[in-house]
Short mmCIF file of C-alpha atoms in Angstrom, two decimals:
data_model
loop_
_atom_site.label_atom_id
_atom_site.label_comp_id
_atom_site.label_asym_id
_atom_site.label_seq_id
_atom_site.Cartn_x
_atom_site.Cartn_y
_atom_site.Cartn_z
CA MET A 219 -0.06 0.04 -0.07
CA GLN A 220 3.46 2.12 0.75
CA LYS A 221 3.74 2.02 -3.06
CA PHE A 222 0.58 2.51 -4.02
CA ILE A 223 -0.45 5.45 -2.27
CA LYS A 224 3.44 7.65 -3.07
CA GLU A 225 2.21 6.78 -7.07
CA ILE A 226 -1.00 7.78 -7.09
CA THR A 227 -0.10 11.10 -5.16
CA TYR A 228 2.82 11.45 -7.27
CA GLN A 229 0.68 11.00 -10.92
CA ALA A 230 -2.09 13.07 -9.45
CA GLY A 231 0.70 15.79 -8.69
CA GLN A 232 1.29 15.80 -12.21
CA ILE A 233 -1.85 16.27 -13.48
CA ILE A 234 -2.39 19.61 -11.37
CA LEU A 235 0.89 20.76 -12.74
CA GLU A 236 0.16 19.71 -16.12
CA LYS A 237 -2.80 21.76 -15.90
CA PHE A 238 -1.59 24.99 -14.28
CA GLY A 239 -1.75 28.24 -16.13
CA LYS A 240 -3.46 26.56 -18.85
CA VAL A 241 -7.05 25.80 -17.10
CA GLY A 242 -9.30 28.36 -16.68
CA VAL A 243 -12.05 27.94 -13.59
CA LYS A 244 -14.65 25.71 -14.30
CA TYR A 245 -16.92 26.84 -11.04
CA THR A 246 -16.79 28.92 -7.87
CA LYS A 247 -18.55 27.10 -4.60
CA SER A 248 -19.99 29.80 -2.62
CA ASP A 249 -17.66 32.44 -2.85
CA ALA A 250 -15.20 34.00 -4.96
CA THR A 251 -11.78 32.28 -2.29
CA ASP A 252 -13.18 29.01 -3.00
CA VAL A 253 -12.30 28.14 -6.86
CA VAL A 254 -12.42 24.94 -8.19
CA THR A 255 -10.63 24.27 -11.00
CA GLU A 256 -11.29 21.30 -13.53
CA ALA A 257 -7.71 20.20 -12.21
CA ASP A 258 -9.05 19.48 -9.06
CA LEU A 259 -11.61 17.50 -10.25
CA ALA A 260 -9.18 15.42 -12.69
CA ALA A 261 -6.90 14.25 -10.23
CA ASN A 262 -9.88 13.14 -7.60
CA ASP A 263 -11.14 11.33 -10.79
CA TYR A 264 -8.32 9.64 -11.02
CA LEU A 265 -7.21 8.94 -7.69
CA VAL A 266 -11.07 7.14 -7.10
CA GLU A 267 -10.79 5.57 -10.37
CA GLN A 268 -6.83 4.64 -8.64
CA ILE A 269 -8.08 3.11 -5.22
CA ASN A 270 -11.29 2.16 -6.15
CA SER A 271 -9.82 -0.34 -8.82
CA LYS A 272 -6.78 -1.95 -6.60
CA TYR A 273 -9.20 -1.40 -3.34
CA PRO A 274 -12.57 -1.90 -4.00
CA GLU A 275 -13.61 -2.81 -0.38
CA HIS A 276 -12.29 0.40 1.25
CA GLY A 277 -14.20 3.61 1.57
CA ILE A 278 -13.08 6.89 0.06
CA ILE A 279 -14.21 10.93 1.66
CA SER A 280 -12.72 13.61 -1.24
CA GLU A 281 -13.21 16.55 -0.93
CA GLU A 282 -14.42 17.36 -4.82
CA ARG A 283 -17.26 14.14 -4.90
CA GLY A 284 -18.25 13.43 -1.42
CA GLU A 285 -17.99 10.17 0.56
CA SER A 286 -18.55 6.40 -0.40
CA LYS A 287 -18.27 3.50 2.14
CA THR A 288 -17.20 5.38 5.31
CA ASP A 289 -17.40 2.32 8.00
CA ALA A 290 -14.87 0.31 5.97
CA GLU A 291 -11.92 -0.53 7.94
CA TYR A 292 -9.87 1.42 5.35
CA VAL A 293 -10.99 4.64 4.23
CA TRP A 294 -8.87 7.55 1.91
CA ILE A 295 -9.35 10.74 2.42
CA ILE A 296 -7.93 12.91 -0.65
CA ASP A 297 -7.89 16.88 -1.51
CA PRO A 298 -6.72 16.32 -5.19
CA LEU A 299 -5.93 20.00 -5.36
CA ASP A 300 -5.19 21.77 -1.88
CA GLY A 301 -4.37 25.46 -1.95
CA THR A 302 -7.21 26.20 -5.08
CA ARG A 303 -6.67 30.20 -4.48
CA ASN A 304 -3.30 30.26 -5.28
CA TYR A 305 -4.11 27.50 -7.69
CA SER A 306 -6.46 29.75 -9.98
CA LEU A 307 -4.52 32.69 -8.96
CA GLY A 308 -1.08 31.21 -10.73
CA THR A 309 1.11 30.58 -7.52
CA PRO A 310 2.91 27.51 -7.31
CA LEU A 311 2.62 26.77 -4.55
CA PHE A 312 -0.21 23.86 -4.49
CA GLY A 313 -0.52 20.41 -3.66
CA VAL A 314 -2.58 16.83 -3.69
CA MET A 315 -2.54 15.41 -0.02
CA VAL A 316 -3.84 11.50 0.32
CA GLY A 317 -4.27 9.98 3.89
CA LEU A 318 -5.03 6.12 4.68
CA ALA A 319 -7.26 5.93 8.44
CA ARG A 320 -7.99 2.64 8.98
CA LYS A 321 -10.28 1.65 12.01
CA GLY A 322 -10.54 5.75 11.95
CA GLU A 323 -6.77 6.43 12.71
CA MET A 324 -4.41 6.87 10.67
CA VAL A 325 -1.70 4.82 9.36
CA MET A 326 -0.35 6.84 5.96
CA GLY A 327 -0.20 10.09 4.07
CA ALA A 328 1.59 11.47 1.23
CA ILE A 329 1.55 14.29 -0.22
CA CYS A 330 2.56 15.79 -3.29
CA ASP A 331 4.26 19.49 -4.40
CA PRO A 332 4.75 19.25 -7.97
CA THR A 333 6.00 22.31 -8.68
CA HIS A 334 9.21 21.67 -6.94
CA ASP A 335 9.26 18.08 -6.96
CA GLN A 336 8.71 17.00 -3.16
CA LEU A 337 6.89 13.94 -2.37
CA PHE A 338 6.28 13.68 1.38
CA PHE A 339 5.14 10.32 2.67
CA ALA A 340 4.73 8.55 6.56
CA GLU A 341 3.34 5.40 7.32
CA LYS A 342 2.72 5.00 11.34
CA ASP A 343 5.43 4.42 12.94
CA GLN A 344 7.88 3.94 9.87
CA GLY A 345 9.27 7.67 10.32
CA ALA A 346 8.47 10.70 7.68
CA TYR A 347 10.06 11.09 4.22
CA LEU A 348 11.01 13.56 1.52
CA ASN A 349 11.58 12.15 -1.78
CA ASP A 350 12.57 8.79 0.17
CA LYS A 351 15.15 10.25 2.45
CA LYS A 352 14.28 10.31 6.01
CA ILE A 353 12.92 13.74 7.46
CA ARG A 354 12.74 15.42 10.70
CA CYS A 355 11.35 18.12 12.27
CA SER A 356 13.28 20.91 13.33
CA ASP A 357 15.43 21.62 16.95
CA ILE A 358 14.89 24.90 17.35
CA ARG A 359 14.03 25.76 21.35
CA GLU A 360 14.07 29.14 21.75
CA TRP A 361 10.29 30.77 20.28
CA GLU A 362 11.54 34.64 19.45
CA ARG A 363 13.85 32.47 17.29
CA SER A 364 10.85 30.22 15.35
CA TYR A 365 9.46 30.46 12.34
CA GLY A 366 6.14 29.30 12.12
CA MET A 367 2.86 29.25 9.33
CA GLY A 368 0.21 31.13 10.39
CA PHE A 369 -3.36 31.48 8.42
CA ALA A 370 -4.35 33.09 5.17
CA ASN A 371 -7.83 33.08 5.26
CA ILE A 372 -8.61 35.67 8.23
CA ASN A 373 -12.06 35.28 9.77
CA GLU A 374 -13.61 36.59 12.91
CA LYS A 375 -12.49 32.64 14.05
CA THR A 376 -8.86 32.42 12.70
CA ALA A 377 -8.45 36.43 13.55
CA LYS A 378 -8.89 35.55 16.99
CA ILE A 379 -5.59 32.98 17.29
CA SER A 380 -3.78 35.27 15.00
CA SER A 381 -3.64 38.64 17.18
CA LYS A 382 -3.21 36.79 20.05
CA LEU A 383 0.30 35.83 17.82
CA ILE A 384 1.00 38.91 16.64
CA GLU A 385 0.73 40.22 20.61
CA ALA A 386 3.25 37.20 21.93
CA ALA A 387 5.74 38.63 18.67
CA SER A 388 5.62 42.11 19.52
CA LYS A 389 7.11 41.59 22.68
CA GLU A 390 9.20 38.28 21.54
CA PRO A 391 9.61 39.08 17.99
CA PHE A 392 9.28 36.15 15.98
CA TRP A 393 8.55 35.32 12.14
CA MET A 394 5.49 33.92 10.48
CA ASN A 395 4.62 33.03 6.82
CA SER A 396 1.27 31.96 5.69
CA PHE A 397 1.35 30.38 1.97
CA GLY A 398 -2.31 30.08 1.35
CA ALA A 399 -1.70 26.23 1.27
CA THR A 400 -2.26 23.26 4.28
CA ALA A 401 0.27 20.69 2.22
CA ILE A 402 2.59 23.46 1.73
CA ALA A 403 2.94 25.36 4.92
CA THR A 404 2.60 21.43 6.77
CA MET A 405 4.90 19.98 4.97
CA GLN A 406 7.88 23.11 5.72
CA VAL A 407 7.65 22.22 9.65
CA ALA A 408 7.77 18.57 8.46
CA SER A 409 10.89 18.68 7.28
CA GLY A 410 12.70 20.89 9.56
CA ARG A 411 12.26 24.18 7.44
CA ARG A 412 9.79 25.48 9.90
CA ASP A 413 9.01 25.10 13.76
CA TRP A 414 5.46 25.50 13.96
CA CYS A 415 1.93 25.23 12.06
CA MET A 416 -1.46 25.29 12.42
CA SER A 417 -5.37 24.86 10.78
CA LEU A 418 -8.65 25.67 11.92
CA HIS A 419 -11.21 23.80 9.58
CA ASP A 420 -13.71 21.39 10.15
CA THR A 421 -13.01 19.01 7.02
CA ILE A 422 -11.29 16.59 7.69
CA TRP A 423 -9.37 16.39 4.25
CA ASP A 424 -7.21 19.62 5.16
CA ASP A 425 -5.61 17.78 8.39
CA ALA A 426 -5.51 13.90 7.93
CA ALA A 427 -1.99 13.61 5.88
CA PRO A 428 -0.66 16.27 6.99
CA ALA A 429 -1.31 15.10 10.45
CA ILE A 430 0.73 11.73 10.41
CA ILE A 431 3.54 13.08 8.16
CA LEU A 432 4.11 15.65 10.56
CA GLN A 433 3.88 13.60 13.93
CA GLU A 434 5.89 10.71 12.25
CA ALA A 435 8.44 13.78 11.46
CA GLY A 436 8.64 14.08 15.15
CA CYS A 437 6.12 16.58 15.88
CA ILE A 438 3.47 16.76 18.50
CA VAL A 439 0.28 17.44 17.08
CA SER A 440 -2.48 18.13 18.90
CA ASP A 441 -5.92 20.04 18.85
CA HIS A 442 -6.71 23.60 19.96
CA GLU A 443 -6.66 22.21 23.09
CA GLY A 444 -3.88 20.44 23.83
CA LYS A 445 -5.69 16.90 22.72
CA PRO A 446 -3.88 14.85 20.95
CA TRP A 447 -4.88 15.33 17.34
CA THR A 448 -7.57 12.90 15.91
CA LEU A 449 -10.22 13.35 12.44
CA LYS A 450 -12.24 13.87 15.11
CA SER A 451 -10.86 17.24 15.81
CA LYS A 452 -11.85 20.72 14.59
CA GLY A 453 -8.33 22.08 13.46
CA MET A 454 -4.78 21.34 14.80
CA ILE A 455 -1.46 22.49 16.34
CA ALA A 456 1.26 20.81 15.52
CA ALA A 457 4.85 22.13 16.35
CA ASN A 458 8.59 20.46 16.87
CA PRO A 459 8.52 19.02 20.87
CA HIS A 460 10.17 22.22 22.26
CA LEU A 461 7.74 24.87 21.32
CA HIS A 462 4.43 23.42 21.25
CA LYS A 463 3.62 24.15 25.00
CA LYS A 464 4.22 27.86 24.08
CA LEU A 465 2.68 27.88 20.89
CA LEU A 466 -0.56 26.49 22.77
CA GLU A 467 -0.12 28.97 25.84
CA ILE A 468 0.36 31.55 23.49
CA ILE A 469 -3.45 30.94 21.67
CA THR A 470 -5.35 29.52 24.48
CA LYS A 471 -4.10 32.31 26.51
CA MET B 211 20.10 49.46 -20.60
CA GLN B 212 17.32 47.76 -20.66
CA LYS B 213 19.06 44.64 -22.01
CA PHE B 214 21.86 45.00 -19.56
CA ILE B 215 19.71 44.60 -16.46
CA LYS B 216 17.60 42.00 -17.41
CA GLU B 217 20.64 40.25 -18.53
CA ILE B 218 22.72 40.63 -15.09
CA THR B 219 19.93 40.15 -13.00
CA TYR B 220 18.84 36.66 -14.69
CA GLN B 221 22.10 35.54 -14.54
CA ALA B 222 22.07 36.27 -10.93
CA GLY B 223 19.57 34.43 -10.35
CA GLN B 224 21.01 31.37 -11.91
CA ILE B 225 23.75 32.03 -9.48
CA ILE B 226 22.04 31.44 -6.68
CA LEU B 227 19.45 28.68 -7.95
CA GLU B 228 22.84 26.78 -9.42
CA LYS B 229 23.82 26.72 -5.36
CA PHE B 230 20.21 26.18 -3.49
CA GLY B 231 20.71 23.50 -0.92
CA LYS B 232 24.17 23.65 -2.03
CA VAL B 233 26.05 25.66 -0.17
CA GLY B 234 25.95 25.65 3.27
CA VAL B 235 25.97 29.48 5.83
CA LYS B 236 29.29 30.62 5.14
CA TYR B 237 28.45 33.53 8.19
CA THR B 238 25.48 35.02 10.09
CA LYS B 239 25.12 38.64 10.85
CA SER B 240 23.93 40.37 14.23
CA ASP B 241 20.94 37.50 14.81
CA ALA B 242 20.30 34.12 13.26
CA THR B 243 17.49 35.04 11.69
CA ASP B 244 19.64 37.01 9.02
CA VAL B 245 21.83 34.46 6.97
CA VAL B 246 23.75 35.66 4.58
CA THR B 247 25.35 32.54 1.93
CA GLU B 248 27.60 32.04 0.00
CA ALA B 249 25.45 32.74 -2.46
CA ASP B 250 24.51 36.03 -2.10
CA LEU B 251 28.60 36.78 -1.92
CA ALA B 252 28.71 35.33 -4.89
CA ALA B 253 25.53 36.83 -6.91
CA ASN B 254 26.83 40.10 -5.20
CA ASP B 255 29.93 40.19 -6.76
CA TYR B 256 28.76 39.29 -10.06
CA LEU B 257 26.28 42.33 -9.87
CA VAL B 258 28.82 44.71 -9.02
CA GLU B 259 31.63 43.22 -11.95
CA GLN B 260 29.06 43.35 -14.06
CA ILE B 261 27.81 46.50 -13.61
CA ASN B 262 31.91 48.59 -12.97
CA SER B 263 33.08 46.81 -16.51
CA LYS B 264 30.19 48.17 -18.46
CA TYR B 265 28.93 51.07 -17.32
CA PRO B 266 32.38 51.98 -14.36
CA GLU B 267 31.27 56.40 -13.91
CA HIS B 268 27.79 54.91 -12.17
CA GLY B 269 27.52 54.29 -8.95
CA ILE B 270 26.57 50.66 -6.81
CA ILE B 271 24.27 50.60 -3.46
CA SER B 272 24.20 47.07 -2.47
CA GLU B 273 22.89 45.00 0.42
CA GLU B 274 26.50 42.80 0.75
CA ARG B 275 29.11 45.26 -0.10
CA GLY B 276 27.99 48.27 0.61
CA GLU B 277 28.17 52.15 -1.22
CA SER B 278 30.71 53.30 -4.25
CA LYS B 279 29.14 56.26 -6.39
CA THR B 280 26.19 57.23 -4.51
CA ASP B 281 26.82 60.73 -5.75
CA ALA B 282 26.90 59.71 -9.34
CA GLU B 283 23.85 60.46 -12.25
CA TYR B 284 22.85 57.12 -12.21
CA VAL B 285 23.33 54.65 -9.37
CA TRP B 286 22.44 51.36 -9.25
CA ILE B 287 20.61 49.27 -5.84
CA ILE B 288 20.84 45.74 -5.20
CA ASP B 289 19.71 43.09 -3.37
CA PRO B 290 21.62 39.98 -4.85
CA LEU B 291 19.82 37.36 -2.20
CA ASP B 292 16.61 38.42 -1.35
CA GLY B 293 14.32 35.84 1.27
CA THR B 294 17.85 34.73 2.64
CA ARG B 295 16.06 32.88 5.36
CA ASN B 296 14.06 30.92 3.01
CA TYR B 297 17.07 30.25 1.17
CA SER B 298 19.20 28.96 3.86
CA LEU B 299 16.15 26.49 5.07
CA GLY B 300 15.57 24.98 1.72
CA THR B 301 12.14 27.06 0.90
CA PRO B 302 12.17 28.00 -2.58
CA LEU B 303 10.83 31.32 -2.21
CA PHE B 304 13.41 33.59 -2.65
CA GLY B 305 15.27 36.27 -5.82
CA VAL B 306 17.70 38.75 -6.79
CA MET B 307 16.53 42.18 -7.38
CA VAL B 308 18.70 44.90 -8.90
CA GLY B 309 16.88 48.83 -9.48
CA LEU B 310 18.41 51.40 -11.35
CA ALA B 311 18.07 55.28 -10.38
CA ARG B 312 18.63 58.05 -12.26
CA LYS B 313 19.37 61.79 -10.24
CA GLY B 314 17.50 60.23 -7.47
CA GLU B 315 14.27 58.45 -8.70
CA MET B 316 14.24 54.84 -10.07
CA VAL B 317 14.09 54.19 -13.87
CA MET B 318 14.38 50.42 -14.61
CA GLY B 319 13.34 47.70 -12.11
CA ALA B 320 14.00 43.83 -12.40
CA ILE B 321 13.45 40.66 -9.99
CA CYS B 322 14.19 37.37 -11.00
CA ASP B 323 12.14 34.37 -8.68
CA PRO B 324 15.21 31.92 -10.16
CA THR B 325 12.74 29.00 -9.44
CA HIS B 326 9.54 29.45 -11.02
CA ASP B 327 11.51 30.87 -14.60
CA GLN B 328 10.14 34.57 -13.60
CA LEU B 329 11.66 37.52 -14.61
CA PHE B 330 10.19 40.79 -13.88
CA PHE B 331 10.98 44.50 -15.38
CA ALA B 332 9.84 47.82 -15.69
CA GLU B 333 10.99 50.87 -17.08
CA LYS B 334 10.12 54.43 -16.32
CA ASP B 335 6.45 54.79 -18.28
CA GLN B 336 6.69 51.71 -20.20
CA GLY B 337 5.55 49.58 -17.89
CA ALA B 338 5.90 45.97 -16.06
CA TYR B 339 7.07 43.35 -17.65
CA LEU B 340 7.15 39.31 -16.78
CA ASN B 341 9.28 37.18 -19.21
CA ASP B 342 8.24 40.24 -21.26
CA LYS B 343 5.10 39.84 -21.43
CA LYS B 344 3.04 43.43 -20.13
CA ILE B 345 1.76 42.26 -16.39
CA ARG B 346 -0.76 44.37 -14.40
CA CYS B 347 -2.34 45.07 -11.41
CA SER B 348 -5.60 43.65 -10.23
CA ASP B 349 -9.01 44.85 -10.72
CA ILE B 350 -10.46 43.31 -7.82
CA ARG B 351 -12.47 46.57 -6.19
CA GLU B 352 -13.82 45.11 -2.94
CA TRP B 353 -11.55 44.93 -0.30
CA GLU B 354 -13.73 41.71 0.95
CA ARG B 355 -12.95 40.13 -2.27
CA SER B 356 -8.73 41.34 -1.53
CA TYR B 357 -6.04 38.56 -0.93
CA GLY B 358 -2.52 40.47 0.12
CA MET B 359 0.60 40.66 1.25
CA GLY B 360 1.52 41.42 5.11
CA PHE B 361 4.93 40.88 7.31
CA ALA B 362 7.07 37.45 7.75
CA ASN B 363 9.13 39.26 10.32
CA ILE B 364 6.73 40.32 13.01
CA ASN B 365 8.35 42.71 15.98
CA GLU B 366 7.24 45.67 17.79
CA LYS B 367 7.01 48.09 14.42
CA THR B 368 5.17 45.28 11.93
CA ALA B 369 2.71 43.85 15.04
CA LYS B 370 0.98 47.20 15.27
CA ILE B 371 0.53 46.82 11.56
CA SER B 372 -0.30 43.58 11.64
CA SER B 373 -2.96 43.94 14.80
CA LYS B 374 -4.99 46.25 12.26
CA LEU B 375 -5.53 44.38 9.45
CA ILE B 376 -6.05 41.78 11.85
CA GLU B 377 -8.78 43.40 13.90
CA ALA B 378 -9.51 44.80 9.90
CA ALA B 379 -10.28 41.00 8.80
CA SER B 380 -12.37 39.92 11.65
CA LYS B 381 -14.65 42.36 10.94
CA GLU B 382 -14.86 42.21 7.00
CA PRO B 383 -12.76 38.80 5.88
CA PHE B 384 -9.82 38.71 3.61
CA TRP B 385 -7.28 36.60 2.76
CA MET B 386 -3.71 37.91 3.21
CA ASN B 387 -0.45 35.22 2.67
CA SER B 388 3.30 36.51 3.75
CA PHE B 389 6.00 35.08 1.91
CA GLY B 390 8.45 35.89 3.78
CA ALA B 391 10.59 37.74 0.25
CA THR B 392 9.54 41.00 -0.98
CA ALA B 393 10.70 39.69 -4.25
CA ILE B 394 8.17 37.16 -4.00
CA ALA B 395 5.07 38.80 -2.14
CA THR B 396 5.80 41.67 -4.07
CA MET B 397 5.85 40.57 -7.90
CA GLN B 398 2.46 38.73 -6.63
CA VAL B 399 1.34 41.81 -6.64
CA ALA B 400 2.62 43.40 -9.70
CA SER B 401 1.20 40.11 -11.89
CA GLY B 402 -1.94 40.79 -10.34
CA ARG B 403 -1.80 37.37 -8.79
CA ARG B 404 -2.52 39.25 -5.09
CA ASP B 405 -3.92 43.09 -4.62
CA TRP B 406 -1.77 44.89 -2.10
CA CYS B 407 1.86 44.66 0.23
CA MET B 408 3.30 46.63 2.01
CA SER B 409 7.30 46.67 3.79
CA LEU B 410 8.70 48.58 6.18
CA HIS B 411 12.53 48.66 5.27
CA ASP B 412 14.81 51.42 6.20
CA THR B 413 16.99 49.66 3.47
CA ILE B 414 16.89 51.37 -0.03
CA TRP B 415 17.53 48.28 -1.88
CA ASP B 416 14.45 46.39 -0.47
CA ASP B 417 12.43 48.71 -2.13
CA ALA B 418 13.78 49.92 -4.96
CA ALA B 419 13.13 47.28 -7.86
CA PRO B 420 9.32 46.48 -6.09
CA ALA B 421 8.63 50.54 -6.35
CA ILE B 422 8.78 50.73 -9.88
CA ILE B 423 7.94 47.21 -11.34
CA LEU B 424 4.87 48.07 -9.10
CA GLN B 425 4.40 51.46 -10.38
CA GLU B 426 4.41 50.38 -13.93
CA ALA B 427 1.68 47.83 -13.16
CA GLY B 428 -0.86 50.20 -12.16
CA CYS B 429 -0.77 50.12 -8.72
CA ILE B 430 -0.74 52.70 -6.64
CA VAL B 431 3.11 53.12 -4.67
CA SER B 432 3.14 55.06 -1.57
CA ASP B 433 5.04 55.83 1.82
CA HIS B 434 2.39 54.39 5.27
CA GLU B 435 1.88 58.05 5.09
CA GLY B 436 0.24 57.99 1.80
CA LYS B 437 2.33 60.38 0.05
CA PRO B 438 4.35 58.63 -3.10
CA TRP B 439 6.90 56.40 -2.73
CA THR B 440 10.59 57.74 -2.98
CA LEU B 441 13.61 55.69 -2.44
CA LYS B 442 13.73 57.99 0.87
CA SER B 443 10.84 56.71 2.15
CA LYS B 444 11.07 54.46 5.56
CA GLY B 445 9.23 51.95 3.97
CA MET B 446 5.97 51.09 0.96
CA ILE B 447 2.03 50.84 0.73
CA ALA B 448 0.89 49.40 -2.86
CA ALA B 449 -2.32 48.27 -3.76
CA ASN B 450 -4.29 48.06 -7.04
CA PRO B 451 -5.25 51.90 -6.98
CA HIS B 452 -9.14 50.67 -5.71
CA LEU B 453 -8.15 49.19 -2.91
CA HIS B 454 -4.60 51.64 -2.08
CA LYS B 455 -7.35 53.81 -0.02
CA LYS B 456 -8.62 51.62 1.86
CA LEU B 457 -5.40 49.68 2.77
CA LEU B 458 -3.92 52.84 3.92
CA GLU B 459 -6.76 53.74 6.05
CA ILE B 460 -6.72 50.19 7.70
CA ILE B 461 -3.78 50.55 8.46
CA THR B 462 -3.03 54.37 9.87
CA LYS B 463 -6.29 54.55 11.85
#
């Protein structure tokens, strides 16, 4: 299954990369910031076909085409194009995310960043990998030397957290990015290029694959109250083990 | 001079790209977040040599090697590697910025984003270009549909502005990124992929090339009080003409 998830995630990445900048917007969802492109659907259909053909008994939860057999032992959780707003605007920060849950727990995840030819992968208790080389979260211990990943979509909910971070930063300066693509942002942390990240999604395809890769890279991955992250969590806080407590303190105080 | 500035900026981009991920950190400046790599110096020396050899009478202001002949009619303003922290961490968002001032006013600018093979260029009153195709800022008129570029380096000064933006967003949600590289962030706006951006530098090489490219792409480019941006400004606010006033209101209120 390792080889299969890496292969289909990589191939779906090639599908969206090929169409990047070439296709127009096919339709929009509830608002203009949530653009779904042809590429999104093409990658989705490719992934679903591959999974159905190889593992017909498995369930699938997909951002684009809903759910099937979610009570199966194995359920695939796919986001065929994360970072659609970047994608539709021509900004090369987007990716494909594929996760696999067994009996409600994540057991595998793969993320493809096709623009930069990066394939991230993790299996439960087997470590995390970037292009088949082991990766590890950062070792930064001092908060003020840390470099994190915040929110791009600033609304009432995320604004509360962002303002706490900024208040903290005005006393102990740090750096923080926001890329507008969970796939790319979280994998910066998994590969030790950044030190912490967060999400506030209520849709599991956004966090499923990142969570297991971050965990296997050595991060602490929790919900926003500090409890271990699960597929039922609403949002995620991930950081290297030295900084997780501090991050949680800042955003919950 | 058009051809020359594009050529040297592109070539300097290739120098830093080639070394990306291969070179270690040569030395650090005042703190760990300001890493200067071998690539930075190699690109700087290449640019200075090219300029000195072609235009020996011109002045040069460079981030890495200081100033020379700044009272000359033409002065080149170069940042051989913008986004050094991304670069040193392995995040492919960085660029080369070269500006040319004549009698204290920007007349040309070029920015190379080598990872994504993008060369931005503008000449005073001649428009802005990406890989020789004309670019134009966005046409978004509604603030809540806008997508901007904020700060990565959160300190006392930038935190004040960031919190105003976040406060505004908690009422009228919008999206905002931070890439940790002025070269990449500002060119998102010049090419219409984002709608506004800002800087708070007190070093002219950070804003010189972006300012003229943004201006020639149709943006309004001002200082933080709304006065037209000049080489003496401390920081920059740039936005498409529909959104500049609103952005200024938010950050100055």
